[in-house]
CSV table of C-alpha atoms and ligand atoms in Angstrom, one decimal:
chain,number,residue,atom,x,y,z
F,1,UNK,CA,13.9,93.1,77.6
F,2,UNK,CA,13.0,95.4,74.7
F,3,UNK,CA,10.6,97.7,76.5
F,4,UNK,CA,10.1,101.4,76.0
F,5,UNK,CA,11.5,102.2,79.4
F,6,UNK,CA,14.6,100.1,78.9
F,7,UNK,CA,15.2,101.7,75.5
F,8,UNK,CA,14.7,105.1,77.1
F,9,UNK,CA,17.1,104.4,79.8
F,10,UNK,CA,19.8,103.4,77.2
F,11,UNK,CA,19.0,106.6,75.4
F,12,UNK,CA,19.5,108.6,78.5
F,13,UNK,CA,22.7,106.8,79.5
F,14,UNK,CA,24.5,106.9,76.2
F,15,UNK,CA,23.2,109.9,74.5
F,16,UNK,CA,23.4,113.6,74.9
F,17,UNK,CA,20.6,115.8,76.1
F,18,UNK,CA,20.5,119.2,74.7
F,19,UNK,CA,18.3,122.2,75.2
F,20,UNK,CA,17.4,124.2,72.1
F,21,UNK,CA,17.0,127.9,72.1
F,22,UNK,CA,13.8,129.2,70.7
F,23,UNK,CA,14.6,130.0,67.1
F,24,UNK,CA,13.2,129.4,63.7
F,25,UNK,CA,13.9,126.0,62.1
F,26,UNK,CA,15.1,125.4,58.6
F,27,UNK,CA,13.5,122.6,56.6
F,28,UNK,CA,16.7,121.9,54.6
F,29,UNK,CA,18.6,121.2,57.8
F,30,UNK,CA,16.0,119.9,60.1
F,31,UNK,CA,13.8,117.5,58.2
F,32,UNK,CA,13.9,114.6,55.7
F,33,UNK,CA,11.3,113.9,53.1
F,34,UNK,CA,10.2,110.3,54.0
F,35,UNK,CA,7.7,109.8,51.2
F,36,UNK,CA,6.4,111.5,48.1
F,37,UNK,CA,9.8,112.6,46.7
F,38,UNK,CA,9.4,115.8,44.7
F,39,UNK,CA,5.8,116.2,46.0
F,40,UNK,CA,7.5,117.7,49.1
F,41,UNK,CA,8.9,121.0,47.9
F,42,UNK,CA,11.2,123.0,50.2
F,43,UNK,CA,11.6,126.7,49.2
F,44,UNK,CA,12.2,130.2,50.5
F,45,UNK,CA,15.7,129.3,51.8
F,46,UNK,CA,14.4,126.5,53.9
F,47,UNK,CA,11.6,128.5,55.6
F,48,UNK,CA,8.8,126.9,53.7
F,49,UNK,CA,7.7,123.5,52.4
F,50,UNK,CA,4.7,122.5,50.5
F,51,UNK,CA,3.3,119.0,50.5
F,52,UNK,CA,1.3,117.6,47.6
F,53,UNK,CA,-1.1,114.7,47.1
F,54,UNK,CA,-1.9,113.3,43.6
F,55,UNK,CA,-3.6,110.2,42.4
F,56,UNK,CA,-0.3,108.2,43.0
F,57,UNK,CA,0.8,109.2,46.4
F,58,UNK,CA,0.9,111.9,49.1
F,59,UNK,CA,4.0,113.2,50.7
F,60,UNK,CA,5.5,113.9,54.1
F,61,UNK,CA,8.5,115.0,56.1
F,62,UNK,CA,10.0,114.0,59.5
F,63,UNK,CA,12.4,115.9,61.8
F,64,UNK,CA,16.0,114.7,62.1
F,65,UNK,CA,16.0,115.3,65.8
F,66,UNK,CA,14.0,113.5,68.6
F,67,UNK,CA,12.5,115.5,71.4
F,68,UNK,CA,11.4,114.7,74.9
F,69,UNK,CA,9.2,117.7,75.8
F,70,UNK,CA,9.1,121.1,74.2
F,71,UNK,CA,7.1,123.7,72.4
F,72,UNK,CA,6.5,123.0,68.7
F,73,UNK,CA,5.1,125.7,66.5
F,74,UNK,CA,4.2,125.3,62.8
F,75,UNK,CA,2.4,127.7,60.5
F,76,UNK,CA,0.2,125.9,58.0
F,77,UNK,CA,-2.0,126.9,55.1
F,78,UNK,CA,-4.3,124.0,54.2
F,79,UNK,CA,-5.5,122.7,50.8
F,80,UNK,CA,-7.9,125.3,49.4
F,81,UNK,CA,-11.2,124.8,47.5
F,82,UNK,CA,-12.3,121.1,47.2
F,83,UNK,CA,-10.1,119.2,49.8
F,84,UNK,CA,-12.7,116.5,50.5
F,85,UNK,CA,-11.1,113.1,51.3
F,86,UNK,CA,-7.7,114.6,52.1
F,87,UNK,CA,-6.0,114.6,55.4
F,88,UNK,CA,-3.1,117.0,56.2
F,89,UNK,CA,-1.2,116.2,59.4
F,90,UNK,CA,1.2,117.8,61.9
F,91,UNK,CA,2.1,115.5,64.8
F,92,UNK,CA,4.7,114.1,67.2
F,93,UNK,CA,5.4,110.4,67.4
F,94,UNK,CA,7.9,108.0,69.0
F,95,UNK,CA,9.3,105.2,66.9
F,96,UNK,CA,8.9,101.4,67.5
F,97,UNK,CA,6.3,99.4,69.2
F,98,UNK,CA,3.9,100.7,71.9
F,99,UNK,CA,4.4,104.2,70.5
F,100,UNK,CA,3.3,107.5,71.9
F,101,UNK,CA,1.8,110.2,69.7
F,102,UNK,CA,0.4,113.7,69.9
F,103,UNK,CA,-1.7,114.5,66.8
F,104,UNK,CA,-3.1,117.4,64.9
F,105,UNK,CA,-4.9,116.2,61.7
F,106,UNK,CA,-6.9,118.4,59.3
F,107,UNK,CA,-9.8,116.7,57.6
F,108,UNK,CA,-10.6,118.3,54.3
F,109,UNK,CA,-14.1,119.1,52.9
F,110,UNK,CA,-15.9,120.1,49.8
F,111,UNK,CA,-15.5,123.8,48.6
F,112,UNK,CA,-17.0,126.1,51.1
F,113,UNK,CA,-17.6,123.4,53.8
F,114,UNK,CA,-15.6,123.5,57.0
F,115,UNK,CA,-12.5,121.6,57.7
F,116,UNK,CA,-12.3,119.7,61.0
F,117,UNK,CA,-9.3,120.0,63.3
F,118,UNK,CA,-8.8,116.5,64.7
F,119,UNK,CA,-6.7,115.8,67.8
F,120,UNK,CA,-5.6,112.6,69.5
F,121,UNK,CA,-3.1,111.3,72.0
F,122,UNK,CA,-1.5,107.8,72.1
F,123,UNK,CA,0.1,106.4,75.1
F,124,UNK,CA,2.0,103.0,74.8
F,125,UNK,CA,0.3,102.3,71.4
F,126,UNK,CA,-3.2,103.1,72.6
F,127,UNK,CA,-5.1,106.1,71.2
F,128,UNK,CA,-8.9,106.4,71.2
F,129,UNK,CA,-8.7,109.9,72.7
F,130,UNK,CA,-10.1,111.9,69.8
F,131,UNK,CA,-11.5,115.5,70.0
F,132,UNK,CA,-12.5,117.4,66.9
F,133,UNK,CA,-13.1,121.1,66.4
F,134,UNK,CA,-14.3,123.4,63.6
F,135,UNK,CA,-11.8,126.3,63.1
F,136,UNK,CA,-13.1,129.8,63.8
F,137,UNK,CA,-11.4,131.0,60.5
F,138,UNK,CA,-10.9,129.8,57.0
F,139,UNK,CA,-7.6,127.7,57.4
F,140,UNK,CA,-7.0,127.7,53.6
F,141,UNK,CA,-6.6,131.4,52.8
F,142,UNK,CA,-3.8,132.3,55.3
F,143,UNK,CA,-1.2,130.6,57.4
F,144,UNK,CA,-2.3,129.9,61.0
F,145,UNK,CA,-0.1,128.7,63.9
F,146,UNK,CA,-0.6,125.3,65.3
F,147,UNK,CA,1.3,124.6,68.5
F,148,UNK,CA,1.9,121.5,70.7
F,149,UNK,CA,3.1,122.3,74.2
F,150,UNK,CA,4.4,119.0,75.8
F,151,UNK,CA,5.9,119.1,79.3
F,152,UNK,CA,5.9,116.6,82.1
F,153,UNK,CA,2.7,118.0,83.6
F,154,UNK,CA,0.5,118.3,80.5
F,155,UNK,CA,-0.1,118.5,76.8
F,156,UNK,CA,-1.7,121.7,75.4
F,157,UNK,CA,-2.9,122.0,71.8
F,158,UNK,CA,-3.1,125.6,70.6
F,159,UNK,CA,-4.2,127.4,67.5
F,160,UNK,CA,-3.0,130.9,67.0
F,161,UNK,CA,-2.1,130.8,70.7
F,162,UNK,CA,-5.6,129.9,71.8
F,163,UNK,CA,-5.7,126.6,73.7
F,164,UNK,CA,-8.2,124.2,72.2
F,165,UNK,CA,-7.4,121.1,74.3
F,166,UNK,CA,-5.4,120.1,77.4
F,167,UNK,CA,-4.5,116.6,78.5
F,168,UNK,CA,-2.9,116.4,81.9
F,169,UNK,CA,-0.5,114.0,83.5
F,170,UNK,CA,-2.8,111.9,85.6
F,171,UNK,CA,-0.4,109.0,86.2
F,172,UNK,CA,-1.2,109.4,89.9
F,173,UNK,CA,-4.7,108.2,89.1
F,174,UNK,CA,-3.4,105.3,87.0
F,175,UNK,CA,-3.9,107.1,83.7
F,176,UNK,CA,-1.1,106.8,81.2
F,177,UNK,CA,0.8,109.9,80.0
F,178,UNK,CA,3.5,110.1,77.3
F,179,UNK,CA,6.6,111.1,79.1
F,180,UNK,CA,9.2,108.4,78.6
F,181,UNK,CA,9.6,108.1,74.8
F,182,UNK,CA,11.3,110.7,72.7
F,183,UNK,CA,9.3,111.8,69.6
F,184,UNK,CA,10.0,113.2,66.2
F,185,UNK,CA,7.9,115.8,64.4
F,186,UNK,CA,6.0,114.6,61.3
F,187,UNK,CA,3.9,116.4,58.7
F,188,UNK,CA,2.1,114.7,55.8
F,189,UNK,CA,-0.8,114.8,53.3
F,190,UNK,CA,-2.6,111.7,52.2
F,191,UNK,CA,-5.8,110.3,50.8
F,192,UNK,CA,-8.2,109.2,53.5
F,193,UNK,CA,-11.5,109.3,51.6
F,194,UNK,CA,-12.6,106.1,53.3
F,195,UNK,CA,-13.3,108.0,56.5
F,196,UNK,CA,-12.1,111.7,56.5
F,197,UNK,CA,-15.0,113.7,55.1
F,198,UNK,CA,-18.5,113.2,56.6
F,199,UNK,CA,-17.4,109.8,57.7
F,200,UNK,CA,-16.3,108.7,54.2
F,201,UNK,CA,-19.4,109.8,52.3
F,202,UNK,CA,-17.6,112.5,50.3
F,203,UNK,CA,-14.7,111.2,48.2
F,204,UNK,CA,-11.6,112.8,46.9
F,205,UNK,CA,-12.2,114.4,43.5
F,206,UNK,CA,-9.0,113.7,41.6
F,207,UNK,CA,-9.9,116.3,39.0
F,208,UNK,CA,-8.5,118.9,41.5
F,209,UNK,CA,-5.2,117.1,42.1
F,210,UNK,CA,-2.6,117.9,43.1
F,211,UNK,CA,-3.8,118.9,46.5
F,212,UNK,CA,-1.2,121.1,48.2
F,213,UNK,CA,-0.8,122.3,51.8
F,214,UNK,CA,2.1,124.6,52.8
F,215,UNK,CA,4.1,124.8,56.1
F,216,UNK,CA,6.4,127.6,57.2
F,217,UNK,CA,8.0,129.3,60.2
F,218,UNK,CA,8.8,126.0,62.0
F,219,UNK,CA,9.9,126.9,65.5
F,220,UNK,CA,10.9,124.4,68.2
F,221,UNK,CA,12.0,125.1,71.7
F,222,UNK,CA,12.6,121.7,73.2
F,223,UNK,CA,14.8,119.1,74.9
F,224,UNK,CA,16.5,117.1,72.2
F,225,UNK,CA,17.4,113.5,73.0
F,226,UNK,CA,19.4,111.8,70.4
F,227,UNK,CA,22.8,110.8,69.2
F,228,UNK,CA,22.9,113.1,66.2
F,229,UNK,CA,26.2,114.9,65.9
F,230,UNK,CA,24.5,117.7,64.0
F,231,UNK,CA,24.5,121.0,65.9
F,232,UNK,CA,20.8,121.5,65.1
F,233,UNK,CA,18.2,120.8,67.8
F,234,UNK,CA,15.2,121.4,65.6
F,235,UNK,CA,16.6,124.8,64.9
F,236,UNK,CA,19.7,126.3,63.4
F,237,UNK,CA,21.1,127.5,66.7
F,238,UNK,CA,21.7,125.4,69.8
F,239,UNK,CA,22.9,126.6,73.1
F,240,UNK,CA,22.6,125.1,76.5
F,241,UNK,CA,19.9,126.9,78.3
F,242,UNK,CA,20.2,127.9,81.9
F,243,UNK,CA,16.9,129.6,82.6
F,244,UNK,CA,13.6,127.7,82.5
F,245,UNK,CA,11.7,128.2,79.3
F,246,UNK,CA,8.0,129.1,79.5
F,247,UNK,CA,6.9,125.8,77.9
F,248,UNK,CA,8.5,123.7,80.6
F,249,UNK,CA,5.9,124.7,83.2
F,250,UNK,CA,3.2,126.1,81.0
F,251,UNK,CA,-0.4,125.6,82.1
F,252,UNK,CA,-3.6,127.4,81.6
F,253,UNK,CA,-4.2,130.7,83.4
F,254,UNK,CA,-7.7,132.1,84.0
F,255,UNK,CA,-7.7,133.8,80.6
F,256,UNK,CA,-6.5,130.6,78.8
F,257,UNK,CA,-9.2,128.6,80.6
F,258,UNK,CA,-11.8,131.0,79.4
F,259,UNK,CA,-10.6,130.7,75.8
F,260,UNK,CA,-10.5,126.9,76.0
F,261,UNK,CA,-14.0,126.9,77.3
F,262,UNK,CA,-15.2,129.1,74.4
F,263,UNK,CA,-13.6,126.7,71.9
F,264,UNK,CA,-14.9,123.6,73.6
F,265,UNK,CA,-18.4,125.0,74.1
F,266,UNK,CA,-18.9,126.4,70.7
F,267,UNK,CA,-16.6,124.7,68.2
F,268,UNK,CA,-16.1,121.1,69.5
F,269,UNK,CA,-17.7,118.6,67.1
F,270,UNK,CA,-16.5,115.4,68.6
F,271,UNK,CA,-15.4,114.4,72.1
F,272,UNK,CA,-14.5,110.8,72.9
F,273,UNK,CA,-15.4,111.6,76.5
F,274,UNK,CA,-19.1,111.9,75.6
F,275,UNK,CA,-19.2,109.0,73.1
F,276,UNK,CA,-21.3,106.7,75.3
F,277,UNK,CA,-22.2,104.5,72.3
F,278,UNK,CA,-18.5,103.8,71.7
F,279,UNK,CA,-17.7,103.2,75.3
F,280,UNK,CA,-20.8,101.5,76.7
F,281,UNK,CA,-18.9,100.3,79.7
F,282,UNK,CA,-17.8,103.8,80.6
F,283,UNK,CA,-15.5,106.4,79.0
F,284,UNK,CA,-11.8,106.3,79.7
F,285,UNK,CA,-10.9,107.3,83.3
F,286,UNK,CA,-9.5,110.8,82.5
F,287,UNK,CA,-13.0,111.7,81.3
F,288,UNK,CA,-14.3,111.5,84.9
F,289,UNK,CA,-11.8,114.2,86.1
F,290,UNK,CA,-12.8,117.9,86.2
F,291,UNK,CA,-12.6,119.5,82.8
F,292,UNK,CA,-9.2,121.3,83.2
F,293,UNK,CA,-7.7,118.3,85.0
F,294,UNK,CA,-8.6,115.7,82.3
I,1,NAG,C1,9.9,130.8,68.6
I,1,NAG,O1,9.1,130.5,69.7
I,1,NAG,C2,9.5,131.2,70.9
I,1,NAG,C3,8.6,130.8,72.0
I,1,NAG,O2,8.7,129.4,72.3
I,1,NAG,C4,9.4,132.7,70.7
I,1,NAG,O3,9.9,133.4,71.9
I,1,NAG,C5,10.2,133.1,69.5
I,1,NAG,O4,10.0,134.5,69.2
I,1,NAG,C6,9.8,132.3,68.3
I,1,NAG,N1,10.7,132.6,67.2
I,1,NAG,C7,10.3,132.8,65.9
I,1,NAG,C8,11.4,133.0,64.9
I,1,NAG,O5,9.1,132.7,65.6
I,2,NAG,C1,8.4,124.1,44.2
I,2,NAG,O1,8.2,125.5,44.7
I,2,NAG,C2,8.7,126.4,43.9
I,2,NAG,C3,8.6,127.8,44.6
I,2,NAG,O2,7.4,128.0,45.2
I,2,NAG,C4,8.0,126.4,42.5
I,2,NAG,O3,8.5,127.4,41.7
I,2,NAG,C5,8.1,125.0,41.9
I,2,NAG,O4,7.3,124.9,40.8
I,2,NAG,C6,7.7,123.9,42.9
I,2,NAG,N1,8.0,122.6,42.4
I,2,NAG,C7,7.2,121.6,42.4
I,2,NAG,C8,7.7,120.3,41.9
I,2,NAG,O5,6.1,121.7,42.8
I,3,NAG,C1,-3.6,110.3,37.6
I,3,NAG,O1,-3.6,111.6,37.1
I,3,NAG,C2,-2.9,111.8,35.9
I,3,NAG,C3,-2.8,113.3,35.7
I,3,NAG,O2,-4.0,114.0,35.8
I,3,NAG,C4,-3.7,111.1,34.8
I,3,NAG,O3,-3.0,111.3,33.6
I,3,NAG,C5,-3.7,109.6,35.2
I,3,NAG,O4,-4.5,108.9,34.2
I,3,NAG,C6,-4.3,109.4,36.6
I,3,NAG,N1,-4.1,108.0,36.9
I,3,NAG,C7,-5.1,107.3,37.5
I,3,NAG,C8,-4.8,105.9,37.9
I,3,NAG,O5,-6.2,107.8,37.8
I,4,NAG,C1,-9.7,128.3,45.2
I,4,NAG,O1,-9.5,129.1,46.3
I,4,NAG,C2,-8.9,130.3,46.1
I,4,NAG,C3,-8.5,130.9,47.5
I,4,NAG,O2,-9.3,130.4,48.5
I,4,NAG,C4,-9.7,131.2,45.2
I,4,NAG,O3,-9.1,132.4,45.0
I,4,NAG,C5,-10.0,130.5,43.9
I,4,NAG,O4,-10.9,131.2,43.2
I,4,NAG,C6,-10.6,129.1,44.2
I,4,NAG,N1,-10.6,128.4,43.0
I,4,NAG,C7,-11.7,127.7,42.6
I,4,NAG,C8,-11.6,127.0,41.3
I,4,NAG,O5,-12.7,127.7,43.3
I,5,NAG,C1,-17.9,119.0,56.0
I,5,NAG,O1,-19.0,119.7,55.8
I,5,NAG,C2,-20.2,119.0,56.3
I,5,NAG,C3,-21.4,119.8,55.9
I,5,NAG,O2,-21.3,121.2,56.3
I,5,NAG,C4,-20.0,118.9,57.8
I,5,NAG,O3,-21.2,118.2,58.4
I,5,NAG,C5,-18.8,118.2,58.2
I,5,NAG,O4,-18.6,118.1,59.6
I,5,NAG,C6,-17.6,118.9,57.5
I,5,NAG,N1,-16.3,118.3,57.9
I,5,NAG,C7,-15.9,117.1,57.6
I,5,NAG,C8,-14.4,116.8,57.8
I,5,NAG,O5,-16.6,116.2,57.2
I,6,NAG,C1,-15.2,116.5,40.3
I,6,NAG,O1,-15.0,117.8,39.9
I,6,NAG,C2,-15.4,118.1,38.5
I,6,NAG,C3,-15.0,119.5,38.2
I,6,NAG,O2,-15.6,120.4,39.0
I,6,NAG,C4,-16.9,117.8,38.3
I,6,NAG,O3,-17.3,118.0,37.0
I,6,NAG,C5,-17.2,116.4,38.8
I,6,NAG,O4,-18.6,116.1,38.8
I,6,NAG,C6,-16.7,116.1,40.2
I,6,NAG,N1,-16.8,114.7,40.5
I,6,NAG,C7,-17.5,114.3,41.5
I,6,NAG,C8,-17.5,112.8,41.7
I,6,NAG,O5,-18.0,115.0,42.3
């Protein structure tokens, strides 16, 4: 049977599991451009990559390695000025049917209007867990760090080390959690003016093309699960790791909880858990759990 768990079992049986040390990645070694050709432009010795969108296509890159849990940091400077209609992404996704996904998406806006940081989680091909936030800074003038922590207990989305969202493993309550399919890291920019800005009202103005977002200081500390013979596990140095890395058990301490509450109470602009119109028969079950345990 071709099921995610049987595939995963094969992966575990036949392939190596490596632990990466925390160290900076190199875009030349660690990613492939999977669309957009020269619109994805690696520079600075592999430390930076800029992705462009023009009226023909966007562009994107995907990691060579696959990961099952880890900490994934990326510094991103988003499209400046008029970015309405554009979507810039940084996400993790498994391959094949019934996929799992952990998403950061950045929805552009007209000059001077705020971006939205859009987050979502897919388990076994099912998403519908969107939460959106306004950033507390202008994400187009400087690089800011966007982090996914993914361990067997929870997923934490962080911006500049401030947790904005947590999604816990509630399998004990019958709620799915992505923990059996390895994922790759993806980043892309594309035209989504049918929905991205003010629900699709504000269109991409191609006068301003190309639209360019830049990525740098890619840093992965993770468990790699794949057959690659390359020595790289999302970074240029790989060693077996004997001690437990912080991300493996990371949760939210009192200070983190306070920060998360601040973001959620003041900057959250959409929460699927309170969209009663969309879920007239009741919101998904994790929404009924206490806030930090959702
Ligand atoms: C990479 O991240 C780890 C934490 O996971 C941190 O200790 C390390 O300093 C970072 N390295 C770079 C080059 O940013
Ligand atoms: C790629 O980046 C380099 C360095 O930033 C720049 O000089 C060059 O014009 C860029 N190429 C393209 C095709 O955008
Ligand atoms: C796309 O942009 C180029 C460069 O600005 C322009 O010459 C071309 O006409 C545009 N094509 C379309 C289909 O809009
Ligand atoms: C675009 O944004 C940059 C930096 O945010 C600013 O310096 C520049 O003047 C802007 N350009 C236009 C045409 O608004
Ligand atoms: C764009 O700006 C408008 C007006 O300030 C705001 O309502 C909207 O949420 C912003 N973001 C997006 C992605 O539409
Ligand atoms: C696109 O931008 C140009 C240059 O600022 C402006 O003249 C034009 O009206 C804009 N188009 C739309 C549809 O807003």
